[in-house]
XYZ file of C-alpha atoms in Angstrom:
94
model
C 0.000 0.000 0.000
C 1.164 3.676 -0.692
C 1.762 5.741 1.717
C -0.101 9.100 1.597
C -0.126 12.258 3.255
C -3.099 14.775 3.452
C -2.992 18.363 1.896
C -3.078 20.419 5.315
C -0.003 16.965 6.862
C 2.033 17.654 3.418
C 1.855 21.708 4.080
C 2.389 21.090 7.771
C 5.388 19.190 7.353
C 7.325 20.899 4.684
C 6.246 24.060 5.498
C 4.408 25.249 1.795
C 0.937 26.833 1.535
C -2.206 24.827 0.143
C -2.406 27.178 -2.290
C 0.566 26.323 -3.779
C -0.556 22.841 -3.867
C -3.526 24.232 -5.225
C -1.896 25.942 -8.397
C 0.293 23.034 -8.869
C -3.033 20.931 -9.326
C -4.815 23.691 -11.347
C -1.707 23.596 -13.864
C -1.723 19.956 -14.059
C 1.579 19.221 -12.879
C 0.524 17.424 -10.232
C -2.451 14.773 -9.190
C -3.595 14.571 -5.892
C -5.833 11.444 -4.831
C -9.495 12.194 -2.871
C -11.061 9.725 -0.431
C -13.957 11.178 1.883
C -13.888 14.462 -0.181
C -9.866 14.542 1.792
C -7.252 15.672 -0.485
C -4.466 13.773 -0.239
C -0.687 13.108 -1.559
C 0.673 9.622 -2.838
C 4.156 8.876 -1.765
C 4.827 8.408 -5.437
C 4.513 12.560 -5.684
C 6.624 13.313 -3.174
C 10.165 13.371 -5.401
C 8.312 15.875 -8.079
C 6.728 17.866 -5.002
C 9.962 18.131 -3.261
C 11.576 19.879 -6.668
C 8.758 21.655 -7.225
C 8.729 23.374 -3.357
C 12.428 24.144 -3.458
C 12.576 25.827 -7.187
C 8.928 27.789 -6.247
C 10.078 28.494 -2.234
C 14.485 28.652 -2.370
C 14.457 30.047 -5.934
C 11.443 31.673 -6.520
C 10.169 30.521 -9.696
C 6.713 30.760 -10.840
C 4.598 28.372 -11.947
C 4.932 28.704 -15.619
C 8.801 28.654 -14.901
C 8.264 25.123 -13.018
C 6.132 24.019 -16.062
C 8.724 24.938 -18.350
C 11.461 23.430 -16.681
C 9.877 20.297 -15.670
C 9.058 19.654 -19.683
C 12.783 20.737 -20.328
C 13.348 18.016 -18.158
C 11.219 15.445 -19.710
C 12.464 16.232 -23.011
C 15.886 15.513 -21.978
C 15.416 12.605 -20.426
C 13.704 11.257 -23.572
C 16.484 12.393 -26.112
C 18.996 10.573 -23.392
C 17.215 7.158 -24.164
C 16.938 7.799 -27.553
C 20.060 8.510 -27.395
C 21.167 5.224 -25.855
C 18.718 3.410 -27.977
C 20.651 4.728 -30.967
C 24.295 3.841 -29.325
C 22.666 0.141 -28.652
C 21.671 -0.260 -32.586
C 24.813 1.320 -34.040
C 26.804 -1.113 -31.852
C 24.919 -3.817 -33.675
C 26.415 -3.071 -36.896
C 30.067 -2.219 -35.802
């Protein structure tokens, strides 16, 4: 079972406003789960949470900036397995 955290625990503890939360959700960067109309957070959201806290809260980017990067981010990690992919067949033929 996952563990899971609600909104107002996950603000308590690392010290971020719901609203934050809030806009994260609203710009569909992040999903949080509902049981009991409760909002909650699934430990599998933590990691992106955690980066998104510290670039919004220590260096105070908005939330377009932590779309951007966060697709900058995707995008490289998909051209790095391509990447690989292409290494892996070009070794075939050497």
């Amino acid at each position: 079972m996952n563990r899971r955290l609600t909104i107002i625990e996950y603000c308590r503890i690392y010290k971020v406003e719901p609203e934050f939360l809030e806009e994260l959700e609203e710009n569909g960067l992040v999903e949080f789960g509902t049981e009991k109309s409760v909002k909650y957070v699934l430990e599998e959201n933590f990691a992106d949470l955690e980066r998104f806290r510290v670039w919004h809260y220590e260096l105070h980017v908005n939330m377009e900036g932590i779309d951007v990067i966060r697709n900058l981010l995707e995008k490289q990690a998909h051209l790095k397995s391509e990447v690989l992919e292409l290494k892996r067949r070009l070794g075939f033929y050497e």
